[in-house]
Amino acid sequence: MTLLEAKPLAPAQPPSPGRLVDLFEYGLDAPICLTWELTYACNLSCVHCLSSSGRRDPRELSTDECKAVIDELERMQVFYVNIGGGEPTVRPDFWELVDYATAHKVGVKFSTNGIKITPEVARRLAASDYVDVQISLDGATAEVNDHVRGPGSYATAMRAMQNLADAGFTGFKISVVCTRQNIPQLDDFKAIADRLNAQLRLTRLRPSGRGADVWDELHPTAAQQRELYDWLVANGDNVLTGDSFFHLSAYGAALPGLNLCGAGRVVCLIDPIGDVYACPFAIHEEFLAGNVRSEGGFKKVWRDSELFTRLRKPQSGGACSSCPFFSTCKGGCMAAKFFTGLPLDGPDPECVRGFGEELLSQRDAASSIPKPDGDHSHRTERAQRKSTGPIALTLSVRGVERPPVSACAEDPLAGFSPAGPTHGANCSC
């Protein structure tokens, strides 16, 4: 798919000639970027995890089902998929699926905490023209990072990034979720990226998954939002944001990017069991469009689902439509509003003009705030997290043989060896 070939899907025609962003609001015949969470299994238990990952869901799409989805994406001319999780590299068939995707002209960018990026894997990745890597790092120091990602996670990420740099992989991404604790470290993150010939990518903290529990504690203050905006204005040409911060445009000029909520229009999410959601940050039945296992597969969900058709129609700006910055802010993030109990046609909870904060203070009891669907956290994580922090990273002992592991195992480290991918036995779930 190319942008020039993309056709608007909504009954009404978009303005002509109009801006590119205006065209995108009406949807494309295939997503520009598809986020695909291959597994909920994860060796970490990050407190802000948007998908509440930890344990594998035994209903995961099989290897053959994943390959069928890739075939469909190739036919739809989806340029690339952004693979995440959970920790996707702990899935036994991960590298097989990456190779299959790139062989079928579907580029892959995958997000990882770095646990499997050994020197050997780094050299393999550096040799590929169709695979990009995004290492998660939420603190420029271990103290800040490990507070949210778990003990040892900083060292793991830094080791993985050094392995990539040593292998000659230039331009890999360092992905930072901006929090109250790491906003003061923006220059330090940029220094790390520059030293390793990497590219910094900043994303917004959303109150999704386990992030809903810690959003009040972790999301940047109003002063830090301004600090972030000014920093992006000064450094934005060399920093990626994935359109995370278009709600900050009310400070002045729009930031680089589409400045658009692309949910169901140009982006969507496929979760590990094949459910298709409008937005990677809105895993809730309210935003569930269908399942790739249903008749017609992903293509039918993308093009014909009632939810996506509705999202591609002209949207009311509600109370925000009279704001002079509405043309760039568009009312902010749909997921952030939904999971903080604010109306979807109202202001973003982090509206820089203060309207979101005002509405937050007027909310009903917390019990009325929607809860994300599906908690895949480690069984002990919910009870222990507040008192002991995230679970520690635990690796198998090098050289110790393990018996074959059933693909149905929920343990995210079942059959794991830090030396490389392992293969579990086949079974039907």
Short mmCIF file of C-alpha atoms in Angstrom, two decimals:
data_model
loop_
_atom_site.label_atom_id
_atom_site.label_comp_id
_atom_site.label_asym_id
_atom_site.label_seq_id
_atom_site.Cartn_x
_atom_site.Cartn_y
_atom_site.Cartn_z
CA MET A 1 0.00 0.00 0.00
CA THR A 2 1.13 3.53 -0.72
CA LEU A 3 -0.50 6.73 0.42
CA LEU A 4 -1.19 7.77 -3.16
CA GLU A 5 -3.07 4.54 -3.82
CA ALA A 6 -5.04 4.61 -0.56
CA LYS A 7 -8.75 5.24 -0.96
CA PRO A 8 -11.05 6.90 1.61
CA LEU A 9 -13.54 4.43 3.00
CA ALA A 10 -16.20 6.63 4.59
CA PRO A 11 -19.38 7.44 2.69
CA ALA A 12 -18.70 11.15 2.83
CA GLN A 13 -15.84 12.53 0.73
CA PRO A 14 -12.96 14.30 2.48
CA PRO A 15 -12.17 17.93 1.77
CA SER A 16 -10.28 18.51 -1.47
CA PRO A 17 -7.48 19.30 -1.86
CA GLY A 18 -7.24 19.59 1.94
CA ARG A 19 -4.38 18.43 4.16
CA LEU A 20 -3.08 14.89 4.17
CA VAL A 21 -4.22 14.56 7.77
CA ASP A 22 -7.76 15.47 6.67
CA LEU A 23 -7.73 12.61 4.17
CA PHE A 24 -6.46 10.16 6.75
CA GLU A 25 -9.37 10.96 9.06
CA TYR A 26 -11.60 9.13 6.60
CA GLY A 27 -9.54 5.96 6.72
CA LEU A 28 -7.35 4.08 4.27
CA ASP A 29 -7.86 0.74 2.53
CA ALA A 30 -5.06 -0.71 4.68
CA PRO A 31 -3.37 0.51 7.86
CA ILE A 32 -0.17 2.49 7.49
CA CYS A 33 1.21 0.73 10.53
CA LEU A 34 -0.24 -2.30 12.23
CA THR A 35 0.64 -3.05 15.84
CA TRP A 36 0.66 -6.77 16.55
CA GLU A 37 1.10 -8.14 20.05
CA LEU A 38 2.29 -11.70 19.47
CA THR A 39 2.12 -12.79 23.08
CA TYR A 40 1.19 -11.59 26.56
CA ALA A 41 4.09 -13.60 27.99
CA CYS A 42 6.80 -11.43 29.50
CA ASN A 43 9.74 -11.92 31.83
CA LEU A 44 9.13 -8.48 33.34
CA SER A 45 6.19 -6.91 35.13
CA CYS A 46 6.42 -3.22 34.26
CA VAL A 47 4.04 -1.22 36.43
CA HIS A 48 2.80 0.82 33.45
CA CYS A 49 2.37 -2.07 30.99
CA LEU A 50 -0.45 -1.07 28.62
CA SER A 51 -1.49 -4.69 28.00
CA SER A 52 -1.11 -5.99 31.58
CA SER A 53 1.31 -8.59 30.24
CA GLY A 54 3.00 -11.38 32.15
CA ARG A 55 1.41 -14.77 31.49
CA ARG A 56 0.90 -16.31 28.08
CA ASP A 57 -2.69 -16.76 26.88
CA PRO A 58 -3.09 -20.39 25.75
CA ARG A 59 -5.44 -19.20 22.99
CA GLU A 60 -2.59 -17.45 21.17
CA LEU A 61 -2.59 -17.58 17.39
CA SER A 62 -0.59 -20.57 16.20
CA THR A 63 2.45 -20.26 13.94
CA ASP A 64 0.36 -21.19 10.90
CA GLU A 65 -2.34 -18.69 11.86
CA CYS A 66 0.27 -15.96 12.23
CA LYS A 67 1.69 -16.79 8.83
CA ALA A 68 -1.81 -16.60 7.34
CA VAL A 69 -2.19 -13.10 8.80
CA ILE A 70 1.16 -12.12 7.29
CA ASP A 71 -0.01 -13.44 3.90
CA GLU A 72 -3.07 -11.25 4.22
CA LEU A 73 -1.00 -8.19 5.15
CA GLU A 74 1.16 -8.77 2.09
CA ARG A 75 -1.90 -8.87 -0.15
CA MET A 76 -3.18 -5.65 1.45
CA GLN A 77 0.26 -4.07 0.91
CA VAL A 78 0.76 -3.19 4.57
CA PHE A 79 4.20 -1.63 4.62
CA TYR A 80 5.31 -2.88 8.03
CA VAL A 81 4.11 -4.25 11.34
CA ASN A 82 5.14 -3.07 14.78
CA ILE A 83 5.44 -6.27 16.81
CA GLY A 84 5.20 -6.13 20.56
CA GLY A 85 3.73 -7.94 23.52
CA GLY A 86 4.43 -8.94 26.21
CA GLU A 87 7.98 -9.72 25.27
CA PRO A 88 7.68 -11.07 21.71
CA THR A 89 11.13 -12.65 21.58
CA VAL A 90 10.22 -15.25 24.23
CA ARG A 91 7.71 -16.76 21.82
CA PRO A 92 9.44 -19.91 20.43
CA ASP A 93 8.54 -19.15 16.80
CA PHE A 94 9.39 -15.45 16.93
CA TRP A 95 12.40 -15.51 14.62
CA GLU A 96 10.61 -17.84 12.24
CA LEU A 97 7.74 -15.35 11.98
CA VAL A 98 10.12 -12.41 11.49
CA ASP A 99 11.84 -14.26 8.64
CA TYR A 100 8.49 -15.20 7.13
CA ALA A 101 7.25 -11.60 7.23
CA THR A 102 10.35 -10.11 5.63
CA ALA A 103 10.36 -12.82 2.96
CA HIS A 104 6.79 -11.76 2.13
CA LYS A 105 7.65 -8.05 1.82
CA VAL A 106 6.22 -7.07 5.19
CA GLY A 107 8.79 -5.11 7.14
CA VAL A 108 9.09 -5.70 10.88
CA LYS A 109 9.81 -3.37 13.75
CA PHE A 110 9.73 -5.16 17.05
CA SER A 111 9.79 -3.82 20.57
CA THR A 112 11.76 -5.72 23.19
CA ASN A 113 13.21 -5.32 26.65
CA GLY A 114 16.44 -6.73 25.19
CA ILE A 115 16.47 -10.07 26.97
CA LYS A 116 17.23 -12.06 23.80
CA ILE A 117 19.47 -9.57 21.98
CA THR A 118 22.72 -11.48 22.29
CA PRO A 119 25.80 -10.53 20.24
CA GLU A 120 24.90 -13.27 17.74
CA VAL A 121 21.31 -12.05 17.38
CA ALA A 122 22.50 -8.45 17.08
CA ARG A 123 24.78 -9.38 14.16
CA ARG A 124 21.91 -11.16 12.45
CA LEU A 125 19.63 -8.16 12.88
CA ALA A 126 22.28 -5.74 11.64
CA ALA A 127 22.51 -7.73 8.40
CA SER A 128 18.79 -7.33 7.62
CA ASP A 129 17.37 -4.45 5.62
CA TYR A 130 13.76 -5.19 6.64
CA VAL A 131 13.93 -5.48 10.42
CA ASP A 132 14.11 -2.60 12.89
CA VAL A 133 14.52 -2.97 16.64
CA GLN A 134 13.12 -0.86 19.44
CA ILE A 135 14.60 -1.30 22.92
CA SER A 136 12.45 -0.17 25.84
CA LEU A 137 14.21 2.06 28.36
CA ASP A 138 12.25 4.19 30.81
CA GLY A 139 15.10 5.72 32.75
CA ALA A 140 18.50 7.06 31.77
CA THR A 141 19.74 5.55 35.03
CA ALA A 142 19.03 2.20 36.65
CA GLU A 143 17.36 3.87 39.61
CA VAL A 144 14.69 5.53 37.48
CA ASN A 145 14.25 2.74 34.93
CA ASP A 146 14.09 -0.17 37.36
CA HIS A 147 11.49 1.63 39.47
CA VAL A 148 8.91 0.95 36.77
CA ARG A 149 10.43 -1.89 34.72
CA GLY A 150 11.89 -4.08 37.47
CA PRO A 151 15.28 -4.88 39.00
CA GLY A 152 17.99 -5.63 36.45
CA SER A 153 15.99 -4.38 33.46
CA TYR A 154 18.24 -1.35 32.92
CA ALA A 155 21.34 -3.51 32.69
CA THR A 156 19.56 -5.89 30.31
CA ALA A 157 18.48 -3.07 27.99
CA MET A 158 21.88 -1.37 28.00
CA ARG A 159 23.63 -4.67 27.25
CA ALA A 160 21.26 -5.32 24.33
CA MET A 161 21.82 -1.84 22.92
CA GLN A 162 25.58 -2.18 23.22
CA ASN A 163 25.38 -5.50 21.39
CA LEU A 164 23.45 -3.82 18.56
CA ALA A 165 25.93 -0.96 18.40
CA ASP A 166 28.89 -3.34 18.38
CA ALA A 167 27.27 -5.27 15.52
CA GLY A 168 27.05 -2.09 13.45
CA PHE A 169 23.27 -1.73 13.71
CA THR A 170 22.83 2.02 13.33
CA GLY A 171 19.50 3.75 13.84
CA PHE A 172 17.86 1.22 16.13
CA LYS A 173 15.29 2.85 18.37
CA ILE A 174 15.43 3.58 22.09
CA SER A 175 11.81 3.77 23.21
CA VAL A 176 11.03 5.87 26.28
CA VAL A 177 7.64 6.19 27.93
CA CYS A 178 7.66 9.69 29.40
CA THR A 179 6.95 9.76 33.12
CA ARG A 180 7.19 12.22 35.97
CA GLN A 181 10.49 10.61 36.99
CA ASN A 182 12.28 10.63 33.63
CA ILE A 183 11.27 13.98 32.09
CA PRO A 184 14.34 15.57 33.76
CA GLN A 185 16.49 13.00 31.91
CA LEU A 186 15.56 13.91 28.31
CA ASP A 187 19.05 15.20 27.50
CA ASP A 188 20.57 12.09 29.07
CA PHE A 189 18.39 9.81 26.90
CA LYS A 190 19.48 11.76 23.82
CA ALA A 191 23.11 11.40 24.85
CA ILE A 192 22.72 7.62 25.15
CA ALA A 193 21.11 7.44 21.72
CA ASP A 194 23.84 9.60 20.14
CA ARG A 195 26.61 7.56 21.73
CA LEU A 196 25.18 4.30 20.38
CA ASN A 197 24.23 5.69 16.94
CA ALA A 198 20.61 5.00 17.79
CA GLN A 199 17.45 7.09 17.47
CA LEU A 200 15.45 8.25 20.46
CA ARG A 201 11.69 7.64 20.44
CA LEU A 202 9.52 9.25 23.09
CA THR A 203 5.99 8.02 23.73
CA ARG A 204 3.22 9.13 26.01
CA LEU A 205 2.21 7.33 29.19
CA ARG A 206 -1.37 6.16 28.79
CA PRO A 207 -3.70 5.02 31.59
CA SER A 208 -4.08 1.63 29.86
CA GLY A 209 -3.54 -1.84 31.30
CA ARG A 210 -1.56 -1.68 34.53
CA GLY A 211 -0.80 1.91 33.58
CA ALA A 212 -4.31 2.77 34.75
CA ASP A 213 -3.27 1.93 38.31
CA VAL A 214 -0.21 4.19 38.33
CA TRP A 215 -1.19 6.98 35.94
CA ASP A 216 -1.93 9.49 38.72
CA GLU A 217 1.48 8.79 40.19
CA LEU A 218 3.56 8.64 37.00
CA HIS A 219 2.10 10.97 34.39
CA PRO A 220 4.07 14.23 33.92
CA THR A 221 2.98 17.33 35.78
CA ALA A 222 1.66 20.38 33.92
CA ALA A 223 5.06 22.05 34.25
CA GLN A 224 6.76 18.95 32.87
CA GLN A 225 4.34 18.86 29.93
CA ARG A 226 5.57 22.34 29.00
CA GLU A 227 9.17 21.25 29.52
CA LEU A 228 8.57 18.27 27.22
CA TYR A 229 6.95 20.45 24.55
CA ASP A 230 9.83 22.94 24.55
CA TRP A 231 12.34 20.10 24.39
CA LEU A 232 10.54 18.51 21.42
CA VAL A 233 10.41 21.84 19.59
CA ALA A 234 14.19 22.11 20.02
CA ASN A 235 15.00 18.46 19.24
CA GLY A 236 11.99 17.13 17.33
CA ASP A 237 13.74 16.77 13.97
CA ASN A 238 15.97 14.07 15.46
CA VAL A 239 13.47 12.44 17.84
CA LEU A 240 10.52 10.22 16.99
CA THR A 241 7.24 10.53 18.87
CA GLY A 242 4.73 8.39 16.97
CA ASP A 243 2.24 11.26 17.23
CA SER A 244 2.06 10.71 20.98
CA PHE A 245 2.01 14.36 21.93
CA PHE A 246 -0.32 16.19 19.55
CA HIS A 247 -2.33 17.29 22.59
CA LEU A 248 0.61 19.61 23.42
CA SER A 249 0.02 21.71 20.31
CA ALA A 250 -2.02 24.20 22.34
CA TYR A 251 1.28 25.51 23.68
CA GLY A 252 1.97 26.97 20.24
CA ALA A 253 2.96 25.41 16.92
CA ALA A 254 2.06 21.80 16.12
CA LEU A 255 4.80 19.25 16.65
CA PRO A 256 6.19 17.25 13.69
CA GLY A 257 3.95 14.39 12.55
CA LEU A 258 0.35 13.81 11.55
CA ASN A 259 -1.06 15.15 14.81
CA LEU A 260 -3.99 12.80 14.48
CA CYS A 261 -5.63 10.04 16.50
CA GLY A 262 -5.35 7.34 13.84
CA ALA A 263 -7.41 4.74 15.72
CA GLY A 264 -9.30 2.63 13.19
CA ARG A 265 -8.32 5.04 10.44
CA VAL A 266 -4.64 4.42 9.77
CA VAL A 267 -3.62 2.22 12.73
CA CYS A 268 -5.03 -0.63 14.79
CA LEU A 269 -3.96 -3.51 17.01
CA ILE A 270 -4.07 -7.29 16.65
CA ASP A 271 -3.73 -8.94 20.05
CA PRO A 272 -2.25 -12.41 20.74
CA ILE A 273 -5.58 -14.23 20.28
CA GLY A 274 -6.43 -12.39 17.07
CA ASP A 275 -8.79 -9.74 18.43
CA VAL A 276 -8.56 -6.48 16.47
CA TYR A 277 -8.80 -3.23 18.44
CA ALA A 278 -8.99 0.31 17.08
CA CYS A 279 -6.02 1.45 19.15
CA PRO A 280 -3.02 -0.26 20.79
CA PHE A 281 -3.75 1.75 23.94
CA ALA A 282 -7.46 0.92 24.14
CA ILE A 283 -7.75 -2.78 24.89
CA HIS A 284 -11.40 -2.80 25.91
CA GLU A 285 -14.54 -4.29 24.42
CA GLU A 286 -15.68 -0.75 23.57
CA PHE A 287 -12.93 -0.63 20.92
CA LEU A 288 -13.03 -4.26 19.75
CA ALA A 289 -13.75 -4.46 16.01
CA GLY A 290 -13.54 -8.21 15.34
CA ASN A 291 -11.16 -11.15 15.16
CA VAL A 292 -8.80 -12.33 12.44
CA ARG A 293 -10.05 -15.91 12.93
CA SER A 294 -13.52 -14.91 11.75
CA GLU A 295 -14.67 -15.30 8.15
CA GLY A 296 -12.99 -12.75 5.92
CA GLY A 297 -10.01 -12.42 8.25
CA PHE A 298 -8.27 -9.17 9.08
CA LYS A 299 -9.15 -7.53 5.77
CA LYS A 300 -12.88 -7.78 6.43
CA VAL A 301 -12.47 -6.44 9.98
CA TRP A 302 -10.41 -3.49 8.79
CA ARG A 303 -12.65 -2.53 5.89
CA ASP A 304 -16.13 -3.50 7.04
CA SER A 305 -16.37 -3.52 10.84
CA GLU A 306 -19.08 -1.32 12.29
CA LEU A 307 -16.66 0.26 14.77
CA PHE A 308 -14.07 1.28 12.18
CA THR A 309 -16.77 2.56 9.83
CA ARG A 310 -18.08 4.75 12.64
CA LEU A 311 -14.62 6.06 13.55
CA ARG A 312 -14.01 7.08 9.93
CA LYS A 313 -17.03 9.33 9.81
CA PRO A 314 -16.64 13.04 10.62
CA GLN A 315 -16.20 13.32 14.37
CA SER A 316 -17.78 15.95 16.57
CA GLY A 317 -15.32 18.03 18.50
CA GLY A 318 -17.77 18.41 21.35
CA ALA A 319 -16.70 20.93 23.92
CA CYS A 320 -13.28 21.24 22.25
CA SER A 321 -14.52 22.37 18.84
CA SER A 322 -14.49 26.04 19.84
CA CYS A 323 -10.87 25.87 20.99
CA PRO A 324 -8.47 27.68 18.62
CA PHE A 325 -6.09 24.69 18.80
CA PHE A 326 -8.66 22.03 17.92
CA SER A 327 -7.41 21.68 14.34
CA THR A 328 -4.12 20.27 15.63
CA CYS A 329 -5.01 18.86 19.04
CA LYS A 330 -8.28 17.22 17.87
CA GLY A 331 -9.28 16.80 21.50
CA GLY A 332 -6.28 14.61 22.31
CA CYS A 333 -5.99 10.88 22.93
CA MET A 334 -9.12 8.71 22.83
CA ALA A 335 -7.64 6.03 25.10
CA ALA A 336 -6.42 8.56 27.67
CA LYS A 337 -9.89 10.05 27.88
CA PHE A 338 -11.69 6.70 28.05
CA PHE A 339 -9.56 5.17 30.80
CA THR A 340 -9.71 8.29 32.97
CA GLY A 341 -13.50 8.37 32.75
CA LEU A 342 -13.76 11.46 30.52
CA PRO A 343 -16.15 11.77 27.55
CA LEU A 344 -14.64 10.89 24.17
CA ASP A 345 -15.83 14.18 22.71
CA GLY A 346 -14.31 16.14 25.56
CA PRO A 347 -10.79 17.40 26.34
CA ASP A 348 -7.74 15.24 26.91
CA PRO A 349 -7.04 14.60 30.62
CA GLU A 350 -3.68 16.33 30.08
CA CYS A 351 -5.15 19.25 28.11
CA VAL A 352 -2.54 21.96 28.46
CA ARG A 353 -5.24 24.63 28.86
CA GLY A 354 -6.45 22.88 32.03
CA PHE A 355 -9.88 21.78 30.79
CA GLY A 356 -9.09 18.09 31.28
CA GLU A 357 -7.91 18.61 34.85
CA GLU A 358 -11.12 20.47 35.55
CA LEU A 359 -13.23 17.56 34.29
CA LEU A 360 -11.13 15.03 36.20
CA SER A 361 -12.01 16.81 39.43
CA GLN A 362 -15.71 16.48 38.58
CA ARG A 363 -15.71 12.74 37.85
CA ASP A 364 -18.02 10.31 39.59
CA ALA A 365 -16.62 7.70 41.95
CA ALA A 366 -13.59 5.79 40.72
CA SER A 367 -15.78 2.70 40.31
CA SER A 368 -17.36 4.34 37.27
CA ILE A 369 -14.03 4.62 35.43
CA PRO A 370 -13.69 1.86 32.78
CA LYS A 371 -11.17 -0.88 33.50
CA PRO A 372 -8.97 -2.36 30.77
CA ASP A 373 -9.95 -5.84 29.57
CA GLY A 374 -7.78 -8.85 30.33
CA ASP A 375 -5.24 -8.93 33.16
CA HIS A 376 -2.37 -11.23 32.20
CA SER A 377 -0.12 -10.16 35.07
CA HIS A 378 1.99 -12.73 36.83
CA ARG A 379 -0.20 -14.41 39.43
CA THR A 380 1.65 -12.85 42.36
CA GLU A 381 2.21 -9.46 40.74
CA ARG A 382 -1.02 -7.71 41.68
CA ALA A 383 -0.79 -8.61 45.34
CA GLN A 384 2.92 -7.89 45.74
CA ARG A 385 3.68 -5.00 43.41
CA LYS A 386 2.98 -2.15 45.79
CA SER A 387 5.04 -3.63 48.58
CA THR A 388 7.90 -5.29 46.70
CA GLY A 389 7.98 -3.65 43.29
CA PRO A 390 8.10 -5.42 39.93
CA ILE A 391 9.28 -9.02 39.88
CA ALA A 392 12.99 -9.59 39.40
CA LEU A 393 14.40 -10.80 36.11
CA THR A 394 15.24 -14.50 36.35
CA LEU A 395 17.24 -16.38 33.72
CA SER A 396 17.94 -20.05 33.24
CA VAL A 397 21.43 -21.32 33.95
CA ARG A 398 23.53 -21.49 30.80
CA GLY A 399 24.24 -25.02 29.65
CA VAL A 400 21.47 -26.70 31.66
CA GLU A 401 19.33 -28.91 29.43
CA ARG A 402 15.55 -28.54 29.62
CA PRO A 403 12.94 -30.95 28.36
CA PRO A 404 10.64 -29.86 25.51
CA VAL A 405 8.01 -27.39 26.69
CA SER A 406 4.38 -27.43 25.65
CA ALA A 407 3.37 -24.45 23.56
CA CYS A 408 0.40 -24.14 25.89
CA ALA A 409 2.57 -23.25 28.88
CA GLU A 410 1.62 -19.90 30.41
CA ASP A 411 5.07 -19.37 31.97
CA PRO A 412 6.73 -16.69 29.79
CA LEU A 413 10.17 -18.21 30.36
CA ALA A 414 9.17 -21.83 29.72
CA GLY A 415 11.95 -23.41 27.69
CA PHE A 416 13.92 -20.18 27.74
CA SER A 417 17.64 -20.00 27.15
CA PRO A 418 19.42 -16.63 26.94
CA ALA A 419 21.64 -18.02 24.18
CA GLY A 420 18.84 -17.93 21.63
CA PRO A 421 15.36 -19.11 20.66
CA THR A 422 14.02 -22.40 21.87
CA HIS A 423 11.32 -24.53 20.40
CA GLY A 424 8.44 -26.01 22.33
CA ALA A 425 6.52 -29.10 21.39
CA ASN A 426 3.44 -28.70 19.25
CA CYS A 427 0.04 -29.11 20.79
CA SER A 428 -3.48 -27.92 20.17
CA CYS A 429 -5.00 -25.47 22.64
#
